[in-house]
Amino acid sequence: MSIGHERRMYGGITVAGSVLALVFLIAPLLVVGLISFSASRYLEFPPPGFSLRWYKTAFTESSWLAALLLSLQVATVVAILATVVGTLAALGFVRGHFRAKGFLFAAALTPMVVPGIVVAVGSYFLFAHLGLLETRTALILAHTGLALPIVLISVTASLRSVDPECEYVARTLGAGTLEAMWKVTIPLVRPGIISGALFAFVTSFDEPVVALFVAGTHAVTLPKRMWDGIQFEIDPTAAAVSTVLICVAVTAVVLAGRYGRFRT
Amino acid sequence: MAAHEVAPILTAAAVGDRARLGRPALLTVPYAALLSFVFGIPFAFMVAYSLGYGRTISGQHYVRLVSEPVYAQVFLNTAVISALVTLLCIALGYPLALFLAGISERRRHFVLALVLVPFWTSILVRSYAWLVLLQQQGVINRLLLETHIISEPVTLVHNLPGVLAGMTYVLLPFMVLSIYAALRNIDESLPLAAASLGANRLIVFWRVLVPLSRSGLFAGSFLVFVLSFGFFITPALLGGLSETTVGMVIDAQMNRVLDWNFGAAIAVALTLVIVGMTVVAARVLDPQLLIGRARE
């Protein structure tokens, strides 16, 4: 909806409000980034000097490094698992015909509406009973549950714009059902799959609440380590880690914009 | 036979093929299985614990939740905070959504990215950022002290303003994107027509754009309210005692008091409240969402 210059939809007030909102959105991230390069041990502003020591701590100190690696591992597995299962389900929902499809689709999205703390409590009970507390497996399972709806939505949206005729045509040319899906539909849906996978990765990598309940001391994820760091430490290492996570977000947005569905 | 007569027959044959090979609906089974395991069973455990599993089976935890006034107060507090956050998000989000909908394609991609980057940034990082800004020795206080606007640090965090700032910050993108999506659905010609009939920008906004994007406003408000109701991380980091939310109480019961049964009861209550709100909203919103296009 872009109108010509003289007929702009928005006036001075809107621009002012928007600038305020945008500054509000971006400034905190910039401030954290600035602090992360501070030479001071304390959260001083303006920073007295420039230093990379907090990044060094973040990447070399054993507890931070272990947390980073664990989060990377878990998030990668979650991204793969959620994308595969979610894509299959999307295909099933869009191409399949069964009763109560609408209701079941809504039910499939419930993890998105349920508060993180509730998921965390339930997960805690489940994994306590399975003896899986403080394990990678538990984190992977819980995070996959949280990521599945996002993949489902992303792939479904992409799928809805693909003409089912393409698949039928492939089958008239001799392909089996699965082969047609794999060679024709899936490549057409790739942007949705990529967006879903990116979002699944980021969801797991950044997830703090379930990790707080399930991680304990043996499966400490980066968010869990950050939470402890924020509560008990005063140096800006948390700011350095935060800046890294902000860069992850920027990367994800750029990748999604380029290779994924450009979601409005 | 001409080619266009043959094709439907071949297609029909292929479709018949599918019935033999199995329904695509089966592809949803792994998803359903995983979700039942990772969400269904935990929820069942939660209900079980809330009814006394592990100690004595009874409804006492629910009775306690309902009869001790402090818990009703916490739910009320949480609702008030959520309502305030929603209003703040509308105030900041509407102008931005309007701006986004009105600018050129290229600039829009850039501005959208500015909204999406915070959106994709960890909640913990975003809450921590406000801690850095609002602390006693934090950025804002420092700036005010250095410029001698104040002589002593102001308490900006571990209180209501702190929580509101942080939660609004986290949830604003949801509001912006919801309203923006609705505005995008409005037929371009309508505001143009209004303008050509003599309406100024304010009238176009108030009598054309706002009514037609109502669904986006409602959806955004619902989303922000429901999400803030369940928040734990942000109020825990940025709030004080009087900003205790339901999520924080659950955490306290589970991790400090170690009363799993009571914690589970509160969690179940929270879930019911949120599901209740969702059901109500679905009835109000659904018809709206169907009318995504402009009406006469």
Coordinates of N, CA and C in Angstrom, one line a residue, chain A residues 20-36 45 239 242-243 246, chain B residues 118 121 125-134 139-140 165-166 169-170:
Chain A
L20 N 10.0 7.1 17.6 CA 10.1 6.7 19.0 C 10.1 5.2 19.2
A21 N 9.2 4.6 18.5 CA 9.0 3.1 18.6 C 10.3 2.4 18.1
L22 N 10.8 2.9 17.0 CA 12.0 2.2 16.5 C 13.2 2.4 17.4
V23 N 13.4 3.7 17.9 CA 14.5 3.9 18.8 C 14.3 3.0 20.0
F24 N 13.1 2.9 20.5 CA 12.8 2.1 21.6 C 13.2 0.6 21.4
L25 N 13.0 0.2 20.1 CA 13.2 -1.2 19.8 C 14.7 -1.5 19.6
I26 N 15.5 -0.5 19.1 CA 16.9 -0.8 18.7 C 17.9 -0.3 19.8
A27 N 17.6 0.8 20.5 CA 18.5 1.3 21.4 C 19.0 0.4 22.5
P28 N 18.1 -0.4 23.1 CA 18.6 -1.3 24.2 C 19.6 -2.3 23.6
L29 N 19.4 -2.8 22.4 CA 20.4 -3.7 21.9 C 21.7 -3.1 21.6
L30 N 21.7 -1.8 21.1 CA 22.9 -1.1 20.9 C 23.7 -0.8 22.2
V31 N 22.9 -0.5 23.2 CA 23.5 -0.2 24.5 C 24.2 -1.5 25.0
V32 N 23.6 -2.6 25.0 CA 24.2 -3.8 25.4 C 25.5 -4.1 24.6
G33 N 25.4 -3.9 23.3 CA 26.5 -4.1 22.5 C 27.7 -3.2 22.9
L34 N 27.4 -2.0 23.2 CA 28.4 -1.0 23.6 C 29.0 -1.4 24.9
I35 N 28.2 -1.8 25.9 CA 28.7 -2.3 27.2 C 29.6 -3.5 27.1
S36 N 29.3 -4.3 26.1 CA 30.1 -5.6 26.0 C 31.6 -5.3 25.6
F45 N 28.8 3.3 32.4 CA 28.4 4.0 31.2 C 28.6 5.5 31.3
A239 N 26.9 -9.3 28.9 CA 26.7 -8.4 27.8 C 27.3 -8.9 26.6
S242 N 25.3 -11.7 25.3 CA 24.0 -11.1 24.7 C 24.3 -10.5 23.3
T243 N 25.4 -9.9 23.2 CA 25.7 -9.3 21.8 C 25.9 -10.4 20.8
I246 N 22.5 -11.4 19.9 CA 21.9 -10.4 19.0 C 22.3 -10.6 17.6
Chain B
P118 N 14.9 -7.4 17.1 CA 14.5 -7.6 18.5 C 13.6 -8.8 18.6
T121 N 15.5 -11.9 19.0 CA 16.5 -11.9 20.0 C 15.9 -12.5 21.3
V125 N 18.0 -11.9 26.8 CA 18.9 -10.8 26.4 C 18.1 -9.5 26.4
R126 N 16.9 -9.5 25.9 CA 16.1 -8.3 25.9 C 15.7 -7.8 27.3
S127 N 15.5 -8.7 28.2 CA 15.2 -8.3 29.6 C 16.4 -7.8 30.2
Y128 N 17.5 -8.4 30.0 CA 18.8 -8.0 30.5 C 19.2 -6.6 30.1
A129 N 18.9 -6.4 28.8 CA 19.2 -5.1 28.2 C 18.5 -3.9 29.0
W130 N 17.3 -4.2 29.4 CA 16.6 -3.2 30.2 C 17.2 -3.1 31.6
L131 N 17.7 -4.2 32.2 CA 18.3 -4.2 33.5 C 19.5 -3.3 33.4
V132 N 20.3 -3.4 32.3 CA 21.5 -2.6 32.1 C 21.1 -1.1 32.0
L133 N 20.0 -0.9 31.3 CA 19.6 0.5 31.1 C 19.1 1.1 32.4
L134 N 18.3 0.4 33.2 CA 17.5 1.0 34.3 C 18.2 0.8 35.7
V139 N 22.7 2.6 32.6 CA 23.0 3.6 31.6 C 22.2 4.9 31.8
I140 N 20.9 4.8 32.0 CA 20.0 5.9 32.1 C 20.4 6.8 33.4
A165 N 8.3 -1.5 31.1 CA 9.3 -1.2 30.0 C 9.7 -2.5 29.3
G166 N 10.2 -3.4 30.2 CA 10.7 -4.6 29.7 C 9.7 -5.4 28.9
Y169 N 8.7 -3.9 25.7 CA 9.8 -4.1 24.7 C 9.7 -5.4 24.1
V170 N 9.5 -6.5 24.9 CA 9.5 -7.8 24.3 C 8.3 -8.1 23.4

